[in-house]
XYZ file of C-alpha atoms in Angstrom:
515
model
C 10.860 33.440 -20.937
C 7.006 32.890 -20.498
C 4.482 32.875 -17.673
C 3.847 28.971 -16.758
C 0.353 29.157 -15.225
C -1.953 31.857 -14.498
C -3.971 31.546 -11.549
C -7.123 30.224 -13.586
C -4.909 26.966 -13.672
C -4.610 27.590 -17.631
C -1.400 27.217 -19.376
C -0.441 30.214 -21.145
C 2.278 31.035 -24.110
C 2.415 34.718 -23.789
C 5.945 35.824 -24.608
C 5.820 38.930 -21.978
C 4.914 39.407 -18.452
C 1.313 40.307 -17.813
C -0.302 40.558 -14.761
C -4.051 39.509 -14.026
C -4.782 42.300 -11.649
C -4.178 46.309 -12.335
C -1.109 47.868 -12.000
C -0.592 48.418 -8.120
C -1.406 51.772 -6.749
C 1.314 53.475 -4.563
C -0.368 52.045 -1.568
C 0.575 48.437 -2.427
C 3.635 46.695 -1.776
C 4.792 44.627 -4.674
C 6.277 41.584 -3.368
C 8.395 38.971 -5.595
C 8.269 35.503 -4.437
C 10.711 33.057 -5.632
C 10.517 29.033 -5.428
C 12.904 26.316 -6.146
C 11.596 23.441 -8.546
C 9.258 21.105 -7.021
C 5.669 20.790 -6.193
C 6.382 20.649 -2.283
C 8.304 24.099 -2.375
C 5.964 25.634 -5.216
C 2.789 25.243 -3.421
C 3.839 26.860 -0.066
C 5.187 29.780 -1.966
C 1.839 30.291 -3.858
C -0.086 30.047 -0.597
C 2.066 32.796 0.737
C 1.460 34.906 -2.374
C -2.353 34.335 -2.020
C -2.327 35.345 1.530
C -0.304 38.437 1.073
C -2.651 39.659 -1.790
C -6.271 38.702 -0.400
C -5.503 39.534 3.437
C -2.610 42.197 3.214
C -3.092 44.265 0.487
C 0.263 43.315 -1.453
C 0.448 42.943 -5.239
C 2.433 39.613 -5.763
C 4.642 38.261 -8.936
C 5.623 34.475 -8.135
C 8.729 32.899 -10.079
C 9.685 29.403 -10.202
C 13.015 28.143 -10.974
C 12.879 25.736 -14.065
C 13.750 22.054 -13.571
C 15.080 19.992 -16.499
C 12.086 17.778 -16.374
C 8.526 18.810 -17.357
C 5.982 19.071 -14.622
C 4.238 15.790 -14.310
C 0.706 15.312 -14.644
C 0.002 15.097 -11.048
C 2.046 18.071 -10.350
C -0.137 20.081 -12.937
C -3.264 18.998 -11.302
C -1.808 20.256 -7.881
C -0.965 23.554 -9.209
C -4.031 24.203 -11.165
C -6.184 23.147 -8.240
C -4.047 25.630 -5.878
C -4.894 28.577 -8.096
C -7.405 31.551 -7.616
C -8.191 33.619 -10.627
C -7.430 37.294 -10.844
C -4.430 37.437 -8.395
C -1.090 37.036 -10.024
C 0.867 35.006 -12.561
C 3.286 32.078 -11.670
C 6.129 32.506 -13.877
C 8.726 29.872 -14.862
C 12.291 30.877 -15.333
C 14.332 29.238 -17.984
C 15.822 25.757 -16.848
C 19.610 26.325 -15.718
C 21.929 23.670 -17.359
C 23.823 21.974 -14.567
C 24.771 18.899 -16.572
C 28.317 19.983 -16.369
C 28.314 20.978 -12.551
C 26.741 17.856 -10.898
C 26.709 14.262 -11.941
C 23.772 12.019 -12.447
C 23.932 10.357 -8.990
C 23.925 14.102 -7.311
C 21.616 13.978 -4.459
C 18.420 16.013 -4.448
C 19.655 18.761 -2.101
C 22.781 19.360 -4.233
C 20.671 19.524 -7.508
C 18.487 22.092 -6.117
C 20.981 24.185 -4.672
C 23.101 24.314 -7.835
C 19.991 24.605 -9.968
C 19.180 27.603 -7.978
C 22.793 29.058 -7.907
C 22.509 29.000 -11.595
C 19.269 30.631 -11.986
C 20.435 33.938 -10.514
C 21.102 35.694 -14.087
C 17.784 34.751 -15.251
C 16.042 35.960 -12.055
C 17.900 39.269 -12.201
C 16.792 39.808 -16.034
C 13.478 38.973 -14.990
C 13.146 41.504 -12.276
C 14.846 44.144 -14.550
C 12.184 43.581 -17.151
C 9.236 44.234 -14.544
C 7.110 46.998 -15.198
C 6.321 47.695 -11.683
C 9.673 47.637 -9.243
C 9.701 45.133 -6.520
C 9.389 46.421 -2.954
C 10.042 43.075 -1.314
C 11.777 39.876 -1.897
C 10.925 36.672 -0.546
C 12.806 33.455 -1.473
C 12.364 29.984 -0.413
C 14.987 27.960 1.878
C 16.778 26.755 -1.605
C 17.009 30.174 -2.893
C 18.509 31.722 0.058
C 21.524 33.013 -2.154
C 19.427 35.159 -4.091
C 18.958 37.528 -1.017
C 22.012 39.357 -2.563
C 19.655 40.854 -5.280
C 17.367 42.332 -2.592
C 20.511 44.006 -1.636
C 21.245 45.082 -5.048
C 17.528 46.665 -5.333
C 17.853 48.116 -1.899
C 14.754 46.240 -0.942
C 13.713 44.297 2.200
C 14.375 40.838 1.569
C 13.113 37.673 3.686
C 13.543 33.663 3.569
C 10.215 31.637 3.723
C 11.502 28.627 5.660
C 7.882 26.736 5.047
C 8.519 23.942 7.890
C 8.814 24.091 11.593
C 10.940 25.804 14.213
C 12.857 22.854 14.949
C 14.394 22.125 11.270
C 15.180 25.947 11.370
C 17.172 25.628 14.768
C 19.089 22.803 13.381
C 20.046 24.495 10.164
C 21.021 27.747 11.893
C 23.103 25.682 14.477
C 24.767 23.205 12.109
C 27.441 25.536 11.500
C 28.331 25.316 15.202
C 27.893 21.555 14.775
C 30.261 21.243 12.039
C 33.062 22.519 14.453
C 32.032 20.565 17.566
C 31.200 17.055 16.291
C 34.049 14.589 15.058
C 33.001 11.998 12.698
C 29.590 11.436 11.053
C 26.558 12.655 12.985
C 24.617 9.378 12.394
C 27.498 7.628 14.540
C 27.371 9.881 17.428
C 26.461 8.384 20.864
C 24.384 11.075 22.072
C 21.857 13.356 20.889
C 22.849 16.508 18.923
C 22.309 19.355 21.458
C 20.811 22.894 20.103
C 20.566 25.673 22.606
C 17.155 25.935 23.864
C 15.482 23.346 21.795
C 14.772 19.688 21.804
C 17.945 17.686 20.968
C 18.080 15.846 17.683
C 18.808 12.089 17.673
C 21.701 10.955 15.473
C 19.464 8.731 13.309
C 16.838 11.497 12.772
C 19.086 14.199 11.208
C 18.091 15.582 7.778
C 19.359 14.094 4.694
C 22.124 16.406 3.962
C 23.724 15.375 7.413
C 24.047 11.860 6.649
C 27.309 12.135 5.013
C 29.557 14.911 5.690
C 31.899 14.246 2.757
C 28.803 14.361 0.323
C 28.293 17.491 -1.633
C 24.827 18.169 -0.312
C 26.285 18.531 3.208
C 28.380 21.477 2.244
C 25.646 22.874 0.112
C 23.366 22.558 3.313
C 26.018 24.647 5.273
C 26.106 27.137 2.914
C 22.364 27.649 3.175
C 22.771 28.155 6.749
C 25.293 31.105 6.391
C 22.604 32.900 3.857
C 19.681 32.730 6.093
C 21.175 35.693 8.469
C 21.546 37.980 5.660
C 18.081 38.572 5.010
C 15.782 40.952 6.858
C 13.738 38.162 8.556
C 12.737 34.519 8.345
C 9.195 33.440 8.020
C 7.962 29.962 9.341
C 5.023 27.882 8.229
C 3.875 27.207 12.023
C 1.760 29.657 14.472
C 3.110 30.859 17.641
C 1.309 28.209 19.885
C 2.623 25.286 18.259
C 6.458 25.424 19.176
C 6.624 28.372 21.833
C 9.813 27.125 23.219
C 11.539 26.731 20.109
C 10.631 30.085 18.740
C 11.878 31.614 22.171
C 15.328 30.023 21.462
C 15.297 31.187 17.916
C 14.741 34.853 19.215
C 16.526 34.613 22.363
C 20.282 36.268 21.544
C 21.681 34.275 24.330
C 20.807 31.339 22.180
C 20.051 30.865 18.712
C 18.950 34.391 18.081
C 22.483 35.254 18.658
C 23.249 33.199 15.608
C 20.335 34.067 13.220
C 20.159 37.687 14.100
C 17.037 38.363 12.221
C 13.380 38.472 13.367
C 11.307 35.347 13.153
C 7.642 35.652 11.811
C 5.512 32.551 12.298
C 2.927 33.180 9.652
C 1.017 29.619 9.411
C -0.347 27.185 8.743
C -0.684 28.418 5.204
C -1.913 24.974 3.007
C -3.274 24.880 -0.185
C -7.187 24.796 -0.246
C -9.818 22.052 -1.122
C -9.312 21.304 -4.808
C -12.496 21.508 -7.299
C -13.300 17.813 -8.036
C -16.297 16.125 -9.662
C -19.163 15.202 -7.378
C -19.515 11.959 -9.096
C -16.036 10.641 -8.937
C -15.277 7.034 -7.978
C -13.085 8.231 -4.969
C -15.600 10.710 -3.539
C -18.827 8.457 -4.260
C -16.681 5.626 -2.529
C -16.132 7.986 0.457
C -19.803 9.201 0.717
C -20.758 5.414 1.592
C -18.299 5.100 4.546
C -18.974 5.829 8.267
C -17.392 8.814 9.643
C -13.631 8.672 10.613
C -13.494 4.965 9.477
C -11.008 5.463 6.607
C -7.189 5.454 6.591
C -5.696 7.514 4.073
C -2.363 6.321 3.034
C 0.093 8.486 0.860
C 3.659 9.175 0.800
C 3.853 12.593 -0.865
C 4.499 13.762 -4.405
C 8.218 12.499 -4.177
C 8.080 9.540 -1.991
C 8.381 5.795 -2.865
C 8.965 2.449 -1.336
C 10.829 -0.592 -2.276
C 9.017 -3.554 -3.559
C 9.329 -5.458 -0.581
C 7.925 -2.551 1.973
C 5.147 -2.075 -0.457
C 4.015 -5.789 -0.091
C 4.109 -5.614 3.744
C 2.194 -2.404 3.301
C -0.531 -4.068 1.524
C -0.730 -7.059 3.914
C -0.790 -4.650 7.069
C -3.664 -2.774 5.510
C -5.392 -6.114 4.533
C -4.868 -7.637 8.131
C -6.095 -4.459 9.971
C -9.571 -4.973 8.352
C -9.794 -1.190 8.563
C -11.188 0.657 5.437
C -8.330 2.570 3.551
C -7.460 4.691 0.524
C -3.959 4.000 -0.712
C -2.316 6.368 -3.195
C -0.177 3.947 -4.889
C 3.115 4.610 -6.547
C 5.267 2.020 -8.357
C 7.985 0.825 -6.102
C 11.671 2.059 -6.553
C 14.802 0.873 -6.116
C 16.375 4.123 -5.253
C 16.113 5.941 -2.089
C 12.846 7.198 -0.652
C 13.074 10.397 -2.645
C 13.326 8.344 -5.666
C 10.285 10.244 -7.336
C 11.222 13.727 -6.590
C 12.025 14.722 -9.948
C 9.846 12.317 -11.807
C 6.837 11.783 -9.736
C 3.539 10.648 -11.398
C 4.994 9.764 -14.638
C 4.260 6.829 -16.509
C 1.466 4.113 -16.467
C 0.918 2.160 -13.209
C -0.173 -1.635 -13.305
C -0.992 -2.063 -9.785
C -1.842 -5.538 -10.111
C 1.864 -6.236 -11.122
C 3.378 -5.518 -7.695
C 0.525 -5.989 -5.079
C 0.358 -9.542 -3.298
C -1.489 -12.120 -5.338
C -5.250 -11.654 -4.670
C -4.859 -8.340 -2.626
C -7.285 -6.550 -4.833
C -10.200 -9.072 -4.914
C -9.646 -9.540 -1.148
C -9.945 -5.892 -0.319
C -12.694 -4.981 -2.751
C -15.254 -2.871 -1.096
C -12.904 -2.292 1.904
C -10.068 -0.462 0.293
C -9.735 1.884 -2.843
C -6.362 2.177 -4.799
C -5.447 5.373 -6.395
C -2.641 5.342 -8.839
C -0.057 8.110 -8.695
C -2.215 11.110 -7.054
C -5.180 12.214 -5.313
C -6.719 15.416 -4.252
C -5.193 14.934 -0.601
C -6.865 18.051 1.148
C -10.217 17.243 0.047
C -9.772 13.590 1.150
C -8.372 14.539 4.401
C -11.265 17.064 4.639
C -13.818 14.445 4.184
C -16.069 13.306 7.239
C -15.115 9.579 6.446
C -11.531 9.947 6.903
C -10.228 9.129 10.515
C -6.198 8.753 10.020
C -3.476 9.474 7.850
C -0.476 7.323 7.099
C 2.023 9.889 5.914
C 5.556 10.646 4.992
C 5.319 13.654 7.325
C 6.269 15.989 5.019
C 5.489 19.533 6.747
C 2.731 20.708 4.115
C 0.826 17.120 4.445
C 1.361 17.483 8.345
C -0.472 20.785 8.044
C -3.111 19.603 6.042
C -3.975 16.678 8.347
C -3.795 19.217 11.373
C -5.976 21.308 9.933
C -8.575 18.815 9.205
C -8.255 17.032 12.608
C -6.870 13.989 11.281
C -4.220 11.723 13.511
C -1.270 10.486 11.759
C 0.930 7.616 11.644
C 4.445 8.905 10.934
C 6.227 7.132 7.956
C 9.459 9.750 7.232
C 11.373 8.726 4.055
C 13.771 11.473 3.468
C 14.597 15.231 3.890
C 13.723 16.573 7.159
C 10.774 13.973 7.666
C 12.536 11.914 10.282
C 12.563 15.121 12.437
C 9.131 15.846 11.700
C 7.888 12.607 12.694
C 9.742 12.586 15.901
C 8.253 15.960 16.421
C 4.612 15.026 15.688
C 4.852 11.780 17.848
C 7.030 12.815 20.832
C 6.559 16.636 21.195
C 3.103 17.531 19.738
C 1.458 14.191 20.306
C -0.815 14.013 16.979
C 0.971 10.834 15.518
C 2.353 7.322 16.532
C 5.344 5.581 14.397
C 6.889 2.437 13.519
C 9.568 1.350 16.298
C 12.233 1.378 13.802
C 12.511 3.943 11.182
C 11.367 2.682 7.603
C 14.576 3.944 6.241
C 16.687 1.575 8.260
C 14.745 -1.798 7.629
C 11.324 -3.181 6.432
C 8.403 -2.632 8.605
C 6.506 -5.756 8.926
C 2.892 -6.254 7.963
C 2.024 -7.167 11.600
C 3.483 -3.950 13.064
C 1.555 -1.955 10.285
C -1.723 -3.761 11.152
C -1.019 -2.801 14.709
C -0.442 0.956 13.770
C -3.514 1.107 11.813
C -5.782 -0.247 14.532
C -3.921 1.953 17.180
C -4.916 5.189 15.290
C -8.020 4.116 14.083
C -9.671 1.717 16.935
C -7.935 1.783 20.122
C -8.298 4.462 23.031
C -4.713 5.698 22.133
C -6.323 6.785 18.755
C -9.129 8.604 20.319
C -6.587 10.603 22.533
C -4.530 11.720 19.762
C -7.675 12.686 17.728
C -8.931 14.800 20.493
C -5.174 16.483 20.696
C -5.147 17.102 16.888
C -8.847 18.707 17.061
C -7.617 20.922 19.574
C -4.575 21.912 17.586
C -6.949 22.322 14.481
C -8.887 24.874 16.423
C -5.865 26.874 17.483
C -4.179 26.657 14.076
C -7.574 28.182 12.691
C -7.571 30.875 15.187
C -3.972 31.964 14.382
C -5.075 32.705 10.745
C -8.133 34.682 11.747
C -8.039 38.304 11.830
C -6.087 39.401 14.892
C -4.955 35.952 15.132
C -1.201 35.673 15.885
C -0.214 34.591 12.213
C -2.478 37.360 10.485
C -0.680 39.932 12.904
C 2.881 38.797 12.134
C 2.173 39.145 8.493
C 0.504 42.637 9.152
C 4.116 43.225 11.099
C 5.993 41.930 8.262
C 4.279 44.592 5.839
C 4.744 47.343 8.470
C 8.536 46.500 8.738
C 8.796 46.613 5.111
C 7.378 49.953 4.880
C 9.951 51.177 7.540
C 12.983 49.747 5.673
C 11.891 51.149 2.416
C 11.890 54.605 3.902
C 15.240 54.141 5.648
C 18.481 55.335 3.637
C 20.437 51.962 2.997
C 23.362 52.047 5.130
C 24.492 48.171 4.510
C 23.904 47.741 8.330
C 21.677 44.914 9.973
C 18.430 46.112 11.181
C 17.953 45.527 14.806
C 15.336 43.079 16.477
C 11.707 44.262 15.951
C 9.274 44.008 18.652
C 6.744 41.276 18.485
C 2.971 42.048 17.682
C 0.691 42.203 20.298
C -2.102 39.450 20.194
């Protein structure tokens, strides 16, 4: 087993565990963090680790469960850009062989859950080899079955659900829904009620709930049973973003009676701006554009469009007559998550699947970027005034923290719920009339969406709202802000639990920090 990356972004071939920082003193808690495969899972864990080290005095070791496929070039760029020197190593666990456990057509959630279950022996072995005993275990959502290892080590253990409170509420309540609802969720005539929270429209349910006969649904239910077995759940939001849903998650008469653990809203934690060459074509082009005049189009590290939908997007952008940057990926005949395990692989001949003459007609107005772009830097640029996004939660937070309004274009996972939350609850996005996963969104509607967010008064109102949220989010992360205080509370709770004689009993509800 060997470290995959160190925090200078360099590959390393050392065959033993090595720390870039000195052995932690007795005053420091050693937190071990575990991520499931996929760049969208690794980055939130890495950013949490960095926050624990730089702001709260932890020492940290991060483990990433290996996947059968190697990291892609775009994933390597993102991970390297997220690194900081002299903090901690990211160590890759050997890939688990799941070929005899799942078929080639298994859904992403099924593959992730089986991978993580099979990774437990390697993770146990890695922890036993550590020179410094872990004091705290933090795992991501798909690694929840590893909480048992925290019990074995008699240390505090937490799940980091790197998304929002609504998704957590649905996850916790799905065991009850499984008993109450007959038939498929997507066929229900009414929204799915969740105590204390906004109801979920049947068409917005997350991917594992689309087919109750599929293995990924049962894997999702299994995750839900594991979440209350930790000592708390961390969320990548801040107190003021979803106060009513947080209240429901904490109320024992509502969802708190199901979760039975403290909720720590510690976000928004996002990757920082990435080091880029100042003379790149992308930023030279952006520097020449007026403020807030460019719409950025990207469907995330794993999202893809069909050939027909890609053609309509191209025409919609051209007809809008707005400046744009489009991170372009080859079309797929699979589902919207078709690039989850192989994003960014292969060459891209953009002209082969764009409308005839598109490149020439939009030259000077738009910029096409194959496969990957430094998204945080683009969203932070003064010229960017809108984001056509798949509504992955990390991308959503990056947009909010840079004050950029969104067009929601959900593709898979929980993105439909995210898009509804952003458009109808928080008010920082607009979206197509019909889900892109249900039908092709036509060029005229795309033209209108772009102009609504970039030019119309509606877009100005959304832009003001998102800038207000930006300010609140930044304040939450500052010293004495709500998210900073919740991580302070997490540290103190860990110290208390480490001093307690383990009894196997659940810890009671902790008091909330005073802001």
